[in-house]
CSV table of C-alpha atoms in Angstrom, one decimal:
chain,number,residue,atom,x,y,z
A,130,UNK,CA,79.7,138.8,149.0
A,131,UNK,CA,82.3,138.0,151.7
A,132,UNK,CA,85.6,139.8,151.7
A,133,UNK,CA,88.3,137.6,150.4
A,134,UNK,CA,90.1,135.9,153.2
A,135,UNK,CA,91.4,132.3,153.5
A,136,UNK,CA,92.3,130.8,156.9
A,137,UNK,CA,94.6,127.9,157.4
A,138,UNK,CA,93.3,125.8,160.3
A,139,UNK,CA,96.7,124.4,161.3
A,140,UNK,CA,95.5,122.6,164.4
A,141,UNK,CA,93.1,120.3,162.6
A,142,UNK,CA,95.6,119.8,159.7
A,143,UNK,CA,98.4,118.9,162.1
A,144,UNK,CA,96.2,116.4,163.9
A,145,UNK,CA,95.3,114.7,160.6
A,146,UNK,CA,98.9,114.8,159.5
A,147,UNK,CA,100.0,113.2,162.8
A,148,UNK,CA,97.3,110.5,162.5
A,149,UNK,CA,98.7,109.7,159.0
A,150,UNK,CA,102.1,109.3,160.6
A,151,UNK,CA,103.4,112.4,158.8
A,152,UNK,CA,103.3,110.6,155.4
A,153,UNK,CA,100.3,112.3,153.8
A,154,UNK,CA,97.7,114.8,154.4
A,155,UNK,CA,94.1,115.1,153.2
A,156,UNK,CA,93.1,118.8,153.1
A,157,UNK,CA,89.9,120.5,152.2
A,158,UNK,CA,88.9,124.0,151.2
A,159,UNK,CA,85.6,125.0,152.8
A,160,UNK,CA,84.4,128.1,151.0
A,161,UNK,CA,82.3,130.9,152.3
A,162,UNK,CA,79.8,132.4,149.8
A,163,UNK,CA,79.8,130.7,146.4
A,164,UNK,CA,80.4,127.0,146.3
A,165,UNK,CA,81.8,127.3,142.7
A,166,UNK,CA,85.4,127.0,143.7
A,167,UNK,CA,86.7,123.7,142.2
A,168,UNK,CA,88.6,125.3,139.4
A,169,UNK,CA,90.2,127.8,141.7
A,170,UNK,CA,91.3,125.0,144.0
A,171,UNK,CA,92.8,123.1,141.2
A,172,UNK,CA,94.7,126.2,140.0
A,173,UNK,CA,95.8,127.0,143.5
A,174,UNK,CA,97.1,123.5,144.1
A,175,UNK,CA,99.2,123.8,140.9
A,176,UNK,CA,100.5,127.2,141.9
A,177,UNK,CA,101.4,126.1,145.5
A,178,UNK,CA,103.2,123.1,144.2
A,179,UNK,CA,105.3,125.4,141.9
A,180,UNK,CA,105.9,127.7,144.8
A,181,UNK,CA,107.3,125.1,147.1
A,182,UNK,CA,109.3,123.6,144.1
A,183,UNK,CA,110.9,127.0,143.6
A,184,UNK,CA,111.6,127.3,147.4
A,185,UNK,CA,113.4,123.9,147.4
A,186,UNK,CA,110.7,121.7,149.0
A,187,UNK,CA,109.7,120.0,145.8
A,188,UNK,CA,111.1,116.6,146.8
A,189,UNK,CA,109.4,116.7,150.2
A,190,UNK,CA,106.0,118.4,149.5
A,191,UNK,CA,103.5,117.7,146.7
A,192,UNK,CA,99.7,117.8,146.4
A,193,UNK,CA,97.7,116.0,143.8
A,194,UNK,CA,94.3,114.4,143.1
A,195,UNK,CA,91.8,117.2,143.7
A,196,UNK,CA,88.4,115.6,144.4
A,197,UNK,CA,85.1,117.1,145.4
A,198,UNK,CA,82.7,116.8,148.3
A,199,UNK,CA,79.6,118.5,149.5
A,200,UNK,CA,81.5,120.7,151.9
A,201,UNK,CA,84.2,121.8,149.4
A,202,UNK,CA,87.0,120.4,147.2
A,203,UNK,CA,89.5,118.0,148.7
A,204,UNK,CA,93.1,117.3,147.7
A,205,UNK,CA,95.8,114.8,148.8
A,206,UNK,CA,99.2,116.0,149.9
A,207,UNK,CA,100.8,112.7,148.9
A,208,UNK,CA,104.3,114.0,149.9
A,209,UNK,CA,104.0,115.7,153.3
A,210,UNK,CA,107.6,116.3,154.3
A,211,UNK,CA,109.0,118.5,157.2
A,212,UNK,CA,106.6,120.9,158.9
A,213,UNK,CA,108.3,123.9,157.4
A,214,UNK,CA,107.6,122.6,153.9
A,215,UNK,CA,104.0,121.7,154.6
A,216,UNK,CA,103.3,125.1,156.2
A,217,UNK,CA,105.0,126.8,153.2
A,218,UNK,CA,102.7,124.9,150.9
A,219,UNK,CA,99.5,125.6,152.9
A,220,UNK,CA,100.3,129.3,153.1
A,221,UNK,CA,101.0,129.6,149.4
A,222,UNK,CA,97.7,127.7,148.7
A,223,UNK,CA,95.7,130.0,150.8
A,224,UNK,CA,97.3,133.1,149.3
A,225,UNK,CA,96.5,131.9,145.8
A,226,UNK,CA,92.9,131.2,146.7
A,227,UNK,CA,92.6,134.6,148.2
A,228,UNK,CA,94.1,136.2,145.2
A,229,UNK,CA,91.4,134.6,143.1
A,230,UNK,CA,88.8,136.2,145.3
A,231,UNK,CA,87.9,133.2,147.4
A,232,UNK,CA,87.1,133.1,151.1
A,233,UNK,CA,86.9,130.2,153.5
A,234,UNK,CA,89.0,127.7,155.5
A,235,UNK,CA,91.8,125.3,154.6
A,236,UNK,CA,91.3,122.4,157.0
A,237,UNK,CA,91.6,118.6,157.3
A,238,UNK,CA,89.3,116.7,155.0
A,239,UNK,CA,86.9,114.2,156.6
A,240,UNK,CA,87.8,110.6,155.8
A,241,UNK,CA,85.3,107.7,155.5
A,242,UNK,CA,86.6,104.2,155.9
A,243,UNK,CA,84.7,101.0,155.3
A,244,UNK,CA,84.2,98.6,158.2
A,245,UNK,CA,86.9,96.0,158.7
A,246,UNK,CA,85.1,93.2,156.8
A,247,UNK,CA,85.2,95.4,153.7
A,248,UNK,CA,88.4,97.4,154.0
A,249,UNK,CA,90.8,94.7,152.7
A,250,UNK,CA,91.7,93.2,156.1
A,251,UNK,CA,89.5,90.2,155.2
A,252,UNK,CA,89.6,88.7,151.8
A,253,UNK,CA,86.1,88.5,150.3
A,254,UNK,CA,85.1,86.1,147.6
A,255,UNK,CA,84.0,87.4,144.1
A,256,UNK,CA,80.6,88.9,143.9
A,257,UNK,CA,78.0,88.9,141.2
A,258,UNK,CA,78.5,92.0,139.0
A,259,UNK,CA,77.0,93.5,135.9
A,260,UNK,CA,79.4,95.2,133.5
A,261,UNK,CA,77.7,97.8,131.3
A,262,UNK,CA,79.0,99.7,128.3
A,263,UNK,CA,76.9,102.8,127.7
A,264,UNK,CA,76.8,104.7,124.4
A,265,UNK,CA,79.1,107.7,124.3
A,266,UNK,CA,79.5,110.9,122.5
A,267,UNK,CA,81.4,110.7,119.2
A,268,UNK,CA,85.0,109.9,120.0
A,269,UNK,CA,86.3,110.1,116.4
A,270,UNK,CA,87.3,113.8,116.9
A,271,UNK,CA,89.5,112.9,119.9
A,272,UNK,CA,93.0,111.6,119.8
A,273,UNK,CA,93.6,108.2,121.5
A,274,UNK,CA,94.8,109.7,124.8
A,275,UNK,CA,91.8,112.1,125.1
A,276,UNK,CA,89.2,109.4,124.4
A,277,UNK,CA,90.6,107.1,127.0
A,278,UNK,CA,90.7,109.6,129.8
A,279,UNK,CA,87.0,110.6,130.3
A,280,UNK,CA,83.5,109.2,130.8
A,281,UNK,CA,82.2,110.6,127.5
A,282,UNK,CA,78.5,109.8,128.1
A,283,UNK,CA,76.1,112.7,127.3
A,284,UNK,CA,75.2,114.7,130.4
A,285,UNK,CA,71.5,114.0,130.2
A,286,UNK,CA,72.0,110.3,130.0
A,287,UNK,CA,74.7,110.5,132.8
A,288,UNK,CA,72.1,112.1,135.1
A,289,UNK,CA,69.6,109.4,134.4
A,290,UNK,CA,72.1,106.6,134.9
A,291,UNK,CA,73.3,108.0,138.2
A,292,UNK,CA,69.8,108.6,139.5
A,293,UNK,CA,68.7,105.1,138.5
A,294,UNK,CA,71.8,103.6,140.1
A,295,UNK,CA,71.1,105.2,143.5
A,296,UNK,CA,67.5,104.2,143.3
A,297,UNK,CA,68.5,100.7,142.5
A,298,UNK,CA,71.0,100.3,145.2
A,299,UNK,CA,69.7,102.0,148.3
A,300,UNK,CA,67.9,100.2,151.0
A,301,UNK,CA,66.6,101.0,154.5
A,302,UNK,CA,69.3,101.2,157.1
A,303,UNK,CA,72.2,101.4,154.7
A,304,UNK,CA,75.3,103.4,155.3
A,305,UNK,CA,76.1,105.4,152.1
A,306,UNK,CA,79.7,105.9,150.9
A,307,UNK,CA,80.4,108.1,147.9
A,308,UNK,CA,83.7,108.0,146.1
A,309,UNK,CA,84.7,110.7,143.6
A,310,UNK,CA,88.1,110.4,142.1
A,311,UNK,CA,90.3,109.3,145.0
A,312,UNK,CA,88.4,110.7,148.0
A,313,UNK,CA,85.5,109.0,149.8
A,314,UNK,CA,82.9,110.5,152.0
A,315,UNK,CA,80.1,109.1,154.0
A,316,UNK,CA,76.7,110.7,153.9
A,317,UNK,CA,73.3,110.3,155.5
A,318,UNK,CA,71.6,111.2,152.2
A,319,UNK,CA,70.9,108.2,150.0
A,320,UNK,CA,69.9,110.4,147.1
A,321,UNK,CA,73.4,110.9,145.8
A,322,UNK,CA,72.5,110.7,142.1
A,323,UNK,CA,73.5,114.3,141.2
A,324,UNK,CA,76.8,114.0,143.2
A,325,UNK,CA,77.6,110.7,141.4
A,326,UNK,CA,76.9,112.2,138.0
A,327,UNK,CA,79.0,115.3,138.8
A,328,UNK,CA,81.8,113.1,140.0
A,329,UNK,CA,82.1,110.9,136.9
A,330,UNK,CA,81.8,114.0,134.7
A,331,UNK,CA,84.6,115.8,136.4
A,332,UNK,CA,86.9,112.9,137.3
A,333,UNK,CA,85.9,110.0,135.0
A,334,UNK,CA,85.5,107.8,138.1
A,335,UNK,CA,82.8,107.8,140.8
A,336,UNK,CA,81.2,105.1,142.9
A,337,UNK,CA,78.3,104.9,145.4
A,338,UNK,CA,78.2,102.0,147.9
A,339,UNK,CA,75.2,101.1,150.2
A,340,UNK,CA,76.2,98.8,153.0
A,341,UNK,CA,75.1,97.1,156.2
A,342,UNK,CA,77.4,95.1,158.4
A,343,UNK,CA,74.9,92.8,160.2
A,344,UNK,CA,73.8,90.8,158.3
A,345,UNK,CA,76.3,91.8,155.7
A,346,UNK,CA,74.8,93.5,152.6
A,347,UNK,CA,76.7,95.6,150.0
A,348,UNK,CA,75.3,97.1,146.8
A,349,UNK,CA,77.5,99.3,144.7
A,350,UNK,CA,77.4,101.1,141.4
A,351,UNK,CA,80.5,102.6,139.8
A,352,UNK,CA,81.2,104.6,136.6
A,353,UNK,CA,84.5,105.0,134.8
A,354,UNK,CA,86.1,105.9,131.6
A,355,UNK,CA,84.6,105.3,128.2
A,356,UNK,CA,81.1,104.8,129.5
A,357,UNK,CA,81.8,101.7,131.4
A,358,UNK,CA,79.9,101.0,134.6
A,359,UNK,CA,79.7,98.2,137.2
A,360,UNK,CA,76.8,97.1,139.4
A,361,UNK,CA,77.5,94.6,142.1
A,362,UNK,CA,75.6,92.9,145.0
A,363,UNK,CA,76.8,91.1,148.0
A,364,UNK,CA,74.1,89.9,150.4
A,365,UNK,CA,74.5,87.1,153.0
A,366,UNK,CA,70.7,86.7,153.3
A,367,UNK,CA,69.9,86.2,149.6
A,368,UNK,CA,70.5,83.3,147.3
A,369,UNK,CA,72.7,83.7,144.2
A,370,UNK,CA,69.5,83.7,142.1
A,371,UNK,CA,68.2,86.7,144.0
A,372,UNK,CA,71.5,88.6,143.7
A,373,UNK,CA,71.6,87.7,140.0
A,374,UNK,CA,68.2,89.1,139.4
A,375,UNK,CA,69.2,92.4,141.1
A,376,UNK,CA,72.3,93.0,139.0
A,377,UNK,CA,70.4,92.1,135.8
A,378,UNK,CA,67.8,94.7,136.8
A,379,UNK,CA,70.6,97.3,136.7
A,380,UNK,CA,72.1,95.9,133.6
A,381,UNK,CA,69.0,96.3,131.4
A,382,UNK,CA,67.8,99.6,132.8
A,383,UNK,CA,68.7,101.6,129.6
A,384,UNK,CA,68.9,99.0,126.7
A,385,UNK,CA,68.6,101.7,124.0
A,386,UNK,CA,71.6,103.5,125.4
A,387,UNK,CA,73.7,100.4,126.0
A,388,UNK,CA,76.2,98.8,123.6
A,389,UNK,CA,77.1,95.7,125.5
A,390,UNK,CA,76.6,94.3,129.0
A,391,UNK,CA,77.2,91.0,130.8
A,392,UNK,CA,77.3,89.4,134.3
A,393,UNK,CA,80.2,87.7,135.9
A,394,UNK,CA,81.8,87.5,139.3
A,395,UNK,CA,84.4,90.2,140.3
A,396,UNK,CA,86.1,91.7,143.3
A,397,UNK,CA,83.7,93.5,145.7
A,398,UNK,CA,83.5,97.3,145.1
A,399,UNK,CA,85.1,97.0,141.6
A,400,UNK,CA,85.3,100.3,139.8
A,401,UNK,CA,86.3,99.0,136.3
A,402,UNK,CA,86.2,96.0,134.0
A,403,UNK,CA,89.8,95.1,134.8
A,404,UNK,CA,88.9,93.9,138.3
A,405,UNK,CA,90.1,90.4,139.0
A,406,UNK,CA,87.3,88.6,137.1
A,407,UNK,CA,87.7,85.0,136.2
A,408,UNK,CA,88.2,83.0,134.0
A,409,UNK,CA,90.7,84.7,131.7
A,410,UNK,CA,89.4,86.1,128.3
A,411,UNK,CA,89.8,83.5,125.5
A,412,UNK,CA,91.6,85.5,122.8
A,413,UNK,CA,92.4,89.0,124.0
A,414,UNK,CA,93.7,90.9,127.1
A,415,UNK,CA,91.5,93.4,129.0
A,416,UNK,CA,93.5,96.4,127.7
A,417,UNK,CA,92.6,95.4,124.1
A,418,UNK,CA,88.9,95.5,125.0
A,419,UNK,CA,89.4,98.9,126.7
A,420,UNK,CA,91.3,100.5,123.9
A,421,UNK,CA,88.8,99.3,121.2
A,422,UNK,CA,85.7,100.5,122.8
A,423,UNK,CA,84.2,101.2,119.3
A,424,UNK,CA,83.8,97.4,118.8
A,425,UNK,CA,81.6,96.9,121.9
A,426,UNK,CA,78.4,97.1,119.9
A,427,UNK,CA,79.5,94.2,117.6
A,428,UNK,CA,81.8,91.9,119.6
A,429,UNK,CA,82.1,90.6,123.1
A,430,UNK,CA,85.2,89.9,125.2
A,431,UNK,CA,83.8,86.5,126.3
A,432,UNK,CA,80.7,84.4,126.6
A,433,UNK,CA,78.6,84.7,129.7
A,434,UNK,CA,75.4,83.2,131.1
A,435,UNK,CA,73.6,86.5,130.9
A,436,UNK,CA,74.4,89.4,128.5
A,437,UNK,CA,72.8,92.3,126.7
A,438,UNK,CA,73.6,92.2,123.1
A,439,UNK,CA,72.8,94.0,119.9
A,440,UNK,CA,71.5,92.9,116.6
A,441,UNK,CA,75.1,93.2,115.2
A,442,UNK,CA,76.3,90.9,118.0
A,443,UNK,CA,73.7,88.2,117.1
A,444,UNK,CA,74.6,88.4,113.5
A,445,UNK,CA,78.1,87.1,114.3
A,446,UNK,CA,76.9,84.1,116.4
A,447,UNK,CA,77.3,80.5,115.3
A,448,UNK,CA,74.3,78.8,116.9
A,449,UNK,CA,72.0,80.3,119.6
A,450,UNK,CA,69.4,77.6,119.5
A,451,UNK,CA,70.3,76.7,123.2
A,452,UNK,CA,69.9,80.3,124.4
A,453,UNK,CA,66.9,82.3,125.5
A,454,UNK,CA,66.7,85.6,123.6
A,455,UNK,CA,64.4,88.3,124.9
A,456,UNK,CA,64.0,91.5,122.8
A,457,UNK,CA,64.5,94.6,124.8
A,458,UNK,CA,63.7,97.1,122.0
A,459,UNK,CA,66.1,99.4,120.0
A,460,UNK,CA,67.8,96.4,118.5
A,461,UNK,CA,69.0,95.1,121.9
A,462,UNK,CA,68.4,91.7,123.4
A,463,UNK,CA,68.8,89.9,126.8
A,464,UNK,CA,70.5,86.7,125.9
A,465,UNK,CA,70.7,84.1,128.7
A,466,UNK,CA,71.5,80.4,129.2
A,467,UNK,CA,68.5,78.1,129.7
A,468,UNK,CA,70.3,76.8,132.8
A,469,UNK,CA,72.0,79.6,134.8
A,470,UNK,CA,73.3,77.3,137.7
A,471,UNK,CA,76.6,76.2,135.9
A,472,UNK,CA,77.3,79.9,135.3
A,473,UNK,CA,76.5,81.6,138.6
A,474,UNK,CA,76.0,79.1,141.4
A,475,UNK,CA,79.8,79.3,141.9
A,476,UNK,CA,82.4,82.0,141.2
A,477,UNK,CA,83.9,80.2,138.1
A,478,UNK,CA,81.6,78.9,135.4
A,479,UNK,CA,81.6,75.3,134.6
A,480,UNK,CA,84.4,74.8,132.1
A,481,UNK,CA,82.4,72.6,129.7
A,482,UNK,CA,79.5,75.0,129.8
A,483,UNK,CA,81.8,77.9,129.0
A,484,UNK,CA,83.5,76.0,126.2
A,485,UNK,CA,80.1,75.2,124.6
A,486,UNK,CA,79.0,78.9,124.9
A,487,UNK,CA,82.2,80.1,123.3
A,488,UNK,CA,81.5,77.8,120.4
A,489,UNK,CA,77.9,79.0,120.2
A,490,UNK,CA,78.9,82.6,120.1
A,491,UNK,CA,81.8,81.9,117.6
A,492,UNK,CA,82.4,85.0,115.5
A,493,UNK,CA,81.0,87.3,118.2
A,494,UNK,CA,84.1,86.8,120.3
A,495,UNK,CA,86.7,89.6,120.0
A,496,UNK,CA,90.0,88.4,118.6
A,497,UNK,CA,93.3,90.1,117.7
A,498,UNK,CA,92.4,89.6,114.0
A,499,UNK,CA,89.1,91.4,114.4
A,500,UNK,CA,90.9,94.3,116.2
A,501,UNK,CA,93.5,94.6,113.4
A,502,UNK,CA,90.8,94.6,110.7
A,503,UNK,CA,88.7,97.3,112.6
A,504,UNK,CA,91.0,100.1,113.8
A,505,UNK,CA,89.5,102.7,116.0
A,506,UNK,CA,88.4,106.0,114.3
A,507,UNK,CA,90.7,108.0,116.5
A,508,UNK,CA,93.9,106.0,115.8
């Protein structure tokens, strides 16, 4: 086992700090020996923050958002004040790591940026996206704050979901970007399922994106709180029918472990259900859906041209005679419109088609009255 010793690589850190115009600093601890250092890094970040607070630098220097990467944990110094304060924090961080018996280097973290067409400089239209609500562990033993903060899907199922997502999304020639918490890395290894699963288990948010710039193609899978995932496809060479078929494939991969799923357009690279989708929900706001996750297996936020529904959902419907219902097993069904063009040929569904679907689904649609009559078990 290496002797404890933590080196601060100031040259690399200073260059990264200067590149960020001295406003923030991404730093990384690259361990020697055991890679099991995440908890030690988290503890050392907190201790170093307290040290600089005690030294009078608290308003100028603060580090948060510890993430993970293959080379070692990453943290963001979101307040990177005068050099003396930054150096004081880094020295304290290194000393705390060393006191915990760790060895390695504190250096600048690698940063991976999307190409210009995807980094926000160009406004992209909405993209076909499947939204999936996976079954979670029992949340009744948690208070409201605890149950909202984590992924909560069993570890074995999480691993299967992550492996399936990467197998579904990767393609030859794709660049691979992995986001865990707030830090993104680029990797040459497309088999990032274990890293994706570890990321969502630790941080309640992870995303993998496979992309090619010419011709443009983007496939992403993200996982967030309360077992909610998103699968999206952008492809300049494929029709909307082809893209729709691909997101549906991801949506129905684990029907027995899914409470609710549907397809609509959303912002590219979305990581959660509250992602700029249109049109607005008919009766509730997105936060009411999020905070009443226990109702996903019986009610839906809105009607869609394609959705995965349970027996309980169908029992609330008014009239599904105009819909194709395909049993998927385990009391789950793929319910789709006979004509998908009014739903997905354009970003917004045809208003008359949507109104008719809402009437068909009727009592299946989530309302404030349903929420009031069915309080969550953790309330």
